[in-house]
XYZ file of C-alpha atoms in Angstrom:
536
model
C 0.089 -0.081 -0.071
C 3.165 2.311 -0.263
C 2.385 4.182 2.930
C 4.900 6.652 4.350
C 5.677 6.668 7.110
C 5.331 3.043 7.612
C 2.548 1.990 9.848
C 3.199 -0.101 12.904
C 0.545 -3.093 11.776
C -1.297 -3.534 8.677
C -3.852 -6.335 7.640
C -5.013 -6.361 4.076
C -8.108 -8.024 2.781
C -9.458 -8.774 -0.746
C -11.524 -6.091 -2.320
C -12.203 -2.379 -2.067
C -14.809 0.195 -0.725
C -15.762 2.797 -3.310
C -16.566 6.256 -2.307
C -19.912 7.273 -4.026
C -21.702 10.439 -4.349
C -23.567 9.614 -1.095
C -20.377 9.044 0.943
C -20.676 11.005 4.196
C -19.017 11.715 7.457
C -20.164 10.909 11.039
C -17.842 13.017 13.240
C -17.930 11.944 16.875
C -17.108 14.333 19.714
C -13.690 15.775 19.416
C -13.249 14.982 15.679
C -15.125 17.793 14.114
C -11.785 19.549 13.221
C -10.721 16.344 11.193
C -14.322 16.305 9.422
C -13.842 20.029 8.645
C -10.335 19.307 7.366
C -11.583 16.492 5.153
C -14.399 18.430 3.643
C -11.924 21.108 2.614
C -9.130 18.850 1.166
C -10.604 15.591 0.159
C -13.922 17.350 -0.799
C -11.795 19.511 -3.204
C -9.761 16.509 -4.659
C -12.724 14.386 -5.289
C -15.612 16.695 -5.894
C -17.687 14.738 -3.117
C -19.979 16.812 -0.839
C -19.096 14.638 2.286
C -22.299 15.452 4.107
C -22.957 14.741 7.704
C -24.380 11.206 8.322
C -25.397 9.034 11.286
C -23.689 5.756 12.073
C -26.610 3.440 11.197
C -26.342 4.331 7.506
C -23.982 2.748 4.944
C -21.298 4.681 2.953
C -20.006 6.408 6.048
C -16.704 7.408 7.334
C -16.768 7.118 11.070
C -14.540 9.491 13.123
C -14.334 8.792 16.787
C -12.025 9.264 19.707
C -11.746 5.903 21.695
C -10.502 5.187 25.123
C -7.807 2.626 25.304
C -5.521 4.099 22.491
C -2.615 6.328 23.219
C -3.066 10.090 22.559
C -1.639 9.878 18.848
C -2.522 6.252 18.184
C -5.116 5.556 15.573
C -6.859 2.485 14.257
C -8.084 2.581 10.492
C -10.673 0.037 9.362
C -11.911 -0.029 5.821
C -14.809 -2.556 5.639
C -17.251 -3.359 2.770
C -19.917 -0.912 3.940
C -17.945 1.819 5.635
C -14.690 3.233 7.054
C -13.759 3.665 10.639
C -11.037 6.254 11.965
C -10.601 5.819 15.678
C -8.004 7.674 17.690
C -6.783 8.117 21.240
C -7.268 11.832 20.929
C -8.311 14.301 18.038
C -4.691 14.264 16.971
C -4.826 10.372 16.481
C -8.036 10.627 14.371
C -6.226 13.280 12.253
C -3.303 11.063 11.820
C -5.719 8.285 10.683
C -7.236 10.571 8.204
C -3.945 11.359 6.817
C -3.311 7.722 6.126
C -6.757 7.224 4.576
C -5.826 10.040 2.096
C -2.728 8.257 1.134
C -4.738 4.916 0.514
C -6.800 6.880 -1.847
C -3.898 7.700 -4.312
C -1.966 10.641 -5.238
C -4.929 12.378 -6.860
C -6.471 12.614 -3.342
C -3.965 15.365 -2.697
C -4.922 17.598 -5.587
C -7.095 20.817 -5.329
C -9.648 19.859 -7.866
C -11.033 16.728 -9.244
C -9.786 15.104 -12.374
C -12.489 14.013 -14.721
C -13.559 10.328 -14.876
C -11.671 9.549 -11.618
C -13.106 6.806 -9.189
C -12.277 6.843 -5.611
C -11.868 3.549 -3.593
C -9.982 2.177 -0.601
C -8.394 -1.225 -0.146
C -10.303 -3.219 2.527
C -7.668 -3.126 5.361
C -7.167 -2.723 9.092
C -4.099 -0.334 10.202
C -3.004 -0.002 13.814
C -0.388 2.771 14.289
C 1.209 5.139 16.789
C 4.359 7.384 16.643
C 7.726 6.488 18.346
C 8.441 10.068 19.368
C 6.151 12.857 20.767
C 8.360 15.641 19.108
C 8.756 15.046 15.265
C 9.930 18.369 14.264
C 10.984 20.594 11.287
C 12.802 23.727 11.867
C 12.344 26.551 8.968
C 14.639 29.429 8.858
C 12.660 32.494 7.598
C 15.270 35.041 8.865
C 17.859 34.299 6.274
C 15.257 34.468 3.340
C 11.965 35.331 4.151
C 8.953 32.927 3.283
C 5.641 34.833 2.627
C 2.719 33.530 4.783
C 1.122 31.471 2.184
C 4.286 29.472 1.826
C 4.509 28.769 5.497
C 0.840 27.593 5.408
C 1.743 25.390 2.572
C 4.689 23.843 4.536
C 2.422 23.040 7.442
C 0.233 21.093 5.082
C 3.395 19.210 4.022
C 4.447 18.430 7.517
C 1.027 17.239 8.174
C 0.837 14.993 5.245
C 4.001 13.288 6.783
C 2.578 13.055 10.239
C 5.288 15.671 11.687
C 3.741 17.713 14.529
C 6.335 20.453 15.612
C 7.046 23.338 13.532
C 10.133 25.156 14.845
C 9.811 28.782 13.597
C 13.170 30.526 13.344
C 11.923 34.085 13.384
C 14.914 36.379 14.172
C 18.619 36.371 13.110
C 21.315 38.889 12.107
C 19.950 38.936 8.631
C 16.351 39.874 9.568
C 13.561 40.122 12.141
C 10.384 38.562 10.971
C 7.630 39.098 13.622
C 5.765 42.161 14.455
C 6.469 43.411 18.103
C 4.124 46.312 18.866
C 5.985 47.614 21.782
C 9.305 48.005 19.519
C 8.093 48.932 15.946
C 11.497 49.456 14.620
C 12.275 45.640 14.905
C 10.233 45.351 11.688
C 10.489 48.852 10.242
C 14.335 48.671 10.291
C 15.221 45.073 11.132
C 13.140 43.264 8.587
C 14.930 44.575 5.629
C 18.501 44.254 4.423
C 20.007 46.298 1.496
C 21.323 43.391 -0.629
C 21.997 39.475 -0.164
C 25.077 37.325 -0.469
C 24.417 34.805 -3.371
C 25.880 31.288 -2.427
C 28.056 30.666 0.464
C 29.662 33.616 2.560
C 32.956 33.271 0.495
C 31.166 33.722 -2.708
C 31.893 36.918 -4.684
C 28.311 37.014 -5.945
C 25.522 39.649 -4.626
C 22.147 40.112 -5.337
C 21.925 43.912 -5.275
C 18.257 44.484 -4.127
C 16.586 44.856 -0.955
C 15.226 41.578 0.630
C 12.787 41.155 3.674
C 9.524 40.937 4.970
C 7.815 40.025 8.190
C 4.564 38.472 9.730
C 1.980 40.689 11.372
C 0.628 39.424 14.591
C -2.492 38.594 12.881
C -0.472 36.722 10.393
C 1.071 34.769 13.225
C -2.271 34.122 14.948
C -3.431 32.534 11.440
C -0.344 30.496 11.189
C -0.742 28.991 14.659
C -4.401 28.450 14.153
C -3.652 26.784 11.050
C -1.060 24.683 12.546
C -3.380 23.707 15.460
C -6.033 22.597 13.152
C -3.408 20.062 11.695
C -2.300 19.185 15.338
C 1.158 20.781 14.759
C 2.618 22.839 17.555
C 4.477 26.006 16.503
C 7.547 26.470 18.542
C 8.703 30.208 18.047
C 12.663 30.895 18.126
C 13.811 34.612 19.318
C 17.442 34.254 19.201
C 19.494 35.646 22.080
C 22.180 36.774 22.834
C 24.057 36.080 19.567
C 22.671 36.235 16.051
C 21.067 39.645 16.972
C 22.475 42.249 14.613
C 19.127 42.965 13.061
C 17.769 43.934 16.518
C 20.864 46.019 17.158
C 20.563 47.653 13.885
C 16.827 48.719 14.811
C 17.919 49.483 18.417
C 21.541 50.263 18.812
C 21.412 50.483 22.619
C 21.134 46.676 22.510
C 24.591 46.042 21.454
C 27.961 46.658 23.199
C 28.180 50.385 22.710
C 31.318 50.727 24.759
C 33.108 48.382 22.215
C 31.721 49.262 18.639
C 29.589 52.068 17.152
C 26.399 50.280 17.087
C 24.631 53.245 15.642
C 26.648 52.273 12.293
C 25.344 48.744 12.037
C 22.704 47.691 9.436
C 20.886 44.316 9.162
C 23.579 42.027 8.078
C 23.701 40.991 4.439
C 26.059 38.074 4.534
C 26.297 34.668 6.377
C 28.363 33.186 9.166
C 28.844 33.939 12.741
C 28.571 37.432 13.578
C 30.582 39.127 16.273
C 27.796 41.801 17.150
C 25.948 40.260 20.124
C 23.659 41.663 22.737
C 24.994 43.549 25.668
C 24.508 41.767 29.112
C 22.628 44.702 30.410
C 19.466 45.173 32.535
C 18.093 47.338 29.611
C 18.682 44.489 27.218
C 16.859 42.098 29.685
C 13.914 44.391 30.007
C 13.592 44.980 26.183
C 13.529 41.126 25.523
C 11.031 40.635 28.295
C 8.891 43.055 26.370
C 9.592 41.056 23.096
C 8.656 37.805 24.895
C 5.551 39.109 26.592
C 4.158 39.593 22.990
C 5.453 36.449 21.825
C 3.707 34.424 24.605
C 0.427 36.091 23.607
C 0.830 34.645 20.121
C 2.228 31.287 20.566
C 0.637 29.087 23.199
C 3.433 26.476 22.845
C 4.739 24.837 25.998
C 8.459 25.392 24.726
C 9.927 28.788 23.600
C 13.249 28.565 21.808
C 15.649 31.250 22.561
C 18.550 30.251 20.354
C 21.780 30.564 22.466
C 24.000 29.363 19.702
C 27.081 30.816 18.069
C 27.528 33.632 20.524
C 31.179 35.040 20.272
C 32.289 36.534 23.537
C 35.068 38.921 22.110
C 32.907 41.939 22.553
C 32.241 40.938 26.169
C 35.864 40.450 26.643
C 36.509 43.885 25.654
C 33.633 45.504 27.158
C 33.874 47.378 30.543
C 30.266 46.966 30.972
C 30.147 43.174 30.555
C 33.384 42.701 32.734
C 31.601 44.628 35.521
C 28.597 42.468 35.344
C 30.859 39.360 35.442
C 32.384 40.694 38.605
C 29.022 41.733 40.247
C 27.450 38.338 39.622
C 30.545 36.482 40.948
C 30.992 34.684 37.589
C 34.020 32.973 36.508
C 34.026 33.946 32.720
C 32.060 34.985 29.746
C 30.671 31.366 29.134
C 29.002 31.740 32.597
C 27.913 35.245 31.661
C 25.775 33.775 28.612
C 24.640 30.873 31.112
C 23.282 33.803 33.302
C 21.690 35.547 30.324
C 19.950 32.279 29.338
C 19.174 31.406 33.119
C 17.199 34.699 33.475
C 14.923 33.979 30.519
C 14.536 30.383 31.856
C 13.362 31.673 35.167
C 11.236 34.336 33.396
C 9.472 31.761 31.171
C 9.020 29.295 34.039
C 7.281 31.725 36.107
C 4.696 32.330 33.236
C 4.002 28.358 32.758
C 6.428 27.944 29.687
C 9.735 26.161 29.232
C 12.834 27.311 27.624
C 14.605 25.324 24.977
C 17.982 26.477 23.174
C 20.662 25.116 21.028
C 23.316 22.914 22.839
C 25.672 25.936 23.501
C 23.446 26.766 26.403
C 25.166 23.798 28.199
C 28.353 26.015 28.353
C 28.841 27.577 31.689
C 26.026 25.578 33.388
C 22.490 24.784 32.009
C 19.525 26.528 33.469
C 17.393 24.289 35.615
C 14.352 23.804 33.616
C 15.906 24.145 30.221
C 15.750 21.691 27.324
C 18.298 21.272 24.541
C 18.237 21.010 20.796
C 21.313 19.087 20.119
C 22.755 20.389 16.767
C 26.479 19.972 17.070
C 26.483 16.173 16.889
C 25.037 13.893 19.538
C 27.353 14.989 22.608
C 25.177 17.874 23.743
C 22.224 15.814 23.768
C 24.024 12.920 25.588
C 25.311 15.245 28.377
C 21.892 16.969 28.654
C 19.926 13.723 29.000
C 22.486 12.505 31.710
C 22.133 15.700 33.559
C 18.253 15.050 33.628
C 17.272 17.578 30.915
C 14.829 16.929 28.035
C 16.492 16.755 24.497
C 15.463 17.101 20.860
C 18.083 15.459 18.773
C 18.927 17.238 15.467
C 22.691 16.738 14.787
C 23.794 18.792 11.871
C 25.864 15.950 10.387
C 22.604 13.850 10.027
C 19.707 15.918 9.617
C 20.644 19.469 8.531
C 18.759 19.237 5.290
C 20.438 22.379 3.816
C 23.524 20.069 3.528
C 23.993 18.631 -0.033
C 22.274 15.446 -1.175
C 24.943 14.178 -3.573
C 28.500 14.756 -4.451
C 27.847 15.294 -8.118
C 28.955 18.525 -9.840
C 25.319 19.429 -10.798
C 24.253 19.588 -6.915
C 23.174 23.288 -6.573
C 25.221 25.392 -4.078
C 26.755 22.336 -2.278
C 26.990 23.002 1.407
C 28.512 20.555 4.162
C 28.593 16.935 4.128
C 26.789 14.625 1.586
C 23.635 13.542 3.273
C 21.839 11.120 0.927
C 18.258 9.839 1.334
C 19.540 6.614 2.667
C 21.790 8.500 5.185
C 18.652 10.140 6.530
C 16.708 6.875 6.531
C 19.339 5.391 8.705
C 19.654 7.983 11.254
C 19.037 7.029 14.686
C 17.819 9.823 17.042
C 18.592 7.966 20.465
C 22.331 7.638 21.193
C 23.294 4.067 22.015
C 25.364 5.160 25.076
C 22.202 6.450 26.861
C 20.812 4.232 29.569
C 16.935 3.569 29.248
C 16.161 6.197 31.973
C 18.329 8.710 30.320
C 16.944 7.972 26.910
C 13.406 8.797 28.238
C 14.783 12.568 28.145
C 14.937 12.197 24.318
C 11.516 14.030 23.476
C 12.024 13.228 19.871
C 13.842 14.556 16.660
C 13.925 17.434 14.229
C 15.314 18.088 10.684
C 16.505 21.821 10.186
C 16.166 23.719 7.042
C 18.612 26.787 7.201
C 17.942 29.012 4.302
C 21.089 31.024 3.653
C 21.422 29.404 0.108
C 17.577 28.743 -0.276
C 16.139 31.994 -1.758
C 12.669 30.765 -2.381
C 10.164 27.833 -1.552
C 11.359 25.991 -4.790
C 14.843 25.748 -3.244
C 13.613 24.819 0.181
C 11.304 22.142 -1.539
C 14.539 20.676 -3.347
C 16.519 20.499 -0.227
C 13.789 19.052 1.944
C 12.215 16.343 -0.188
C 12.442 13.510 -0.593
C 14.689 13.327 2.517
C 12.158 14.744 4.801
C 9.958 11.687 3.916
C 12.719 9.419 5.008
C 13.132 11.543 8.356
C 9.349 11.420 8.924
C 9.523 7.655 8.848
C 12.481 7.778 11.448
C 10.658 10.048 13.586
C 7.236 8.192 13.431
C 7.878 4.309 12.716
C 9.301 1.954 15.305
C 12.126 1.126 12.788
C 14.889 -1.524 13.510
C 18.576 -0.555 14.190
C 20.012 1.554 11.333
C 21.895 -1.211 9.510
C 18.820 -3.326 9.555
C 16.443 -0.935 8.173
C 14.695 -1.929 4.783
C 15.832 0.998 2.647
C 15.020 -0.906 -0.654
C 11.519 -1.336 0.724
C 11.441 2.285 1.558
C 12.594 3.395 -1.900
C 9.730 1.093 -3.424
C 7.150 2.995 -1.351
C 8.757 6.388 -2.009
C 8.116 5.609 -5.761
C 4.497 6.012 -5.156
C 5.077 8.750 -2.819
C 6.617 10.878 -5.552
C 3.141 10.908 -7.124
C 1.840 12.576 -3.951
C 4.376 14.975 -3.892
C 3.851 15.895 -7.537
C 0.085 16.375 -6.675
C 1.140 18.670 -4.008
C 3.290 20.738 -6.252
C 6.544 19.797 -4.338
C 9.723 20.859 -6.251
C 11.779 17.571 -4.820
C 14.967 16.385 -5.963
C 14.405 13.431 -8.442
C 16.336 10.364 -7.821
C 18.324 10.706 -10.823
C 19.545 14.123 -9.727
C 18.585 17.867 -10.263
C 16.585 18.939 -13.123
C 18.177 21.426 -15.316
C 16.335 24.376 -13.708
C 17.209 23.234 -10.229
C 20.906 23.542 -10.773
C 22.959 26.668 -9.930
C 25.906 26.607 -12.025
C 28.673 29.062 -11.048
C 27.232 29.853 -7.442
C 29.836 28.653 -5.030
C 29.218 26.425 -2.025
C 31.185 24.995 0.822
C 31.287 21.336 0.480
C 33.094 19.264 2.942
C 34.565 15.878 1.956
C 34.402 12.553 3.588
C 31.947 10.943 5.966
C 30.261 13.219 8.609
C 31.596 12.562 12.294
C 29.013 10.380 13.997
C 29.392 11.618 17.589
């Protein structure tokens, strides 16, 4: 049946159930959202009205929440006279409906019916549940802005692959993308840069035109609501204390004014690690508390991501203000100063019923008590955090940074980093073998990251993400065997059918034979790294 991600258990019977003009939906309590989604998506693809029906009628899709199933677990039964989707929660019902859509064939993912199409489901019973509760994708909209309709489309693509966390990277040196009403210059100034580096940061090429954009607070509310209807949690990232030049360009007093002339800074137009970081002052803390107050109003997520990565300490070493703060707090060094900075917002968020999560650099200088860690510099940060009793999301760059190149061929566009093939991603294991069972319970799940320095539009994001994101989704959802024992050939066979779904969804994926002519970027330099990536 070519399902992706692979279900836990499938039993197939002879025959099919055909969806006729009278096919309707019985939506039990808690499943109304899935019924509404099916009428909008399946109704558009098939042309069927999908009216409300009662359970004693034939030709009905029965949606129900059932006790005894885990929250995201579902049971899908296609019988001769009707279809049942049962879930342990509304989310489980929704994932079961996504599987039903796959069973109907690729055309079920189109936005209008094709003439002469008949719709039928194989008689089957599927019992399925996810391995991890955090099945995430990070999308960087700071380096290259993705307009709102593109974000909504990506949420649909995540939902189609049963991914349930959207990590929304909203701020960086190259742009501030969320409206903060208390500080309007963050978007008036910080959301636009004068030009953009084309290719890797060492490239001599420039796109000599302004680039930018931002989401209004109503845009954010719409994105969050759209995600919630698809049982996706949006986790915002507001980066501190590094990756902050866009904010400093808008409000120069946030920077280390006793070291550099921050009034001369503009939104950064190139890539890499930026030396201009936030000053560790009370004024900076109060400013970002104001930012986070509005962020909490917009995002109901349990976790708020504060970045914390790639914060050079050179300006703090040179700053009398920063050095005085180190002495005043009795800290050992600048690493502990960053830990103090992150710890402040850990306490601030905890007091408001939220949890802080940051990149694994927040381990340096001591980890805030309630913080969770996104382990990106390999596995080591996640291992250290889990052993110390902190929750972890595993997203090692050498394995699941999807901006890394997919092949070593010369036609690969703007080659970045290590070669990470489809098979490499399929054999990724999120839980490090050295963790004990008790330590492994701190691994909330896993996440693939899409950094957009060299992805200037959604077609480039599509190319880098797919089909590898389909492999990642199976790793995150399905209870696969050990990496060396995984049936990659079987996955490739199922993927051959899945390409039809991606085609129907308009995804500009990388074909298995290599990039199409219009997907190449001849003459745009990247930064390929040869050899196998370190697995640690």
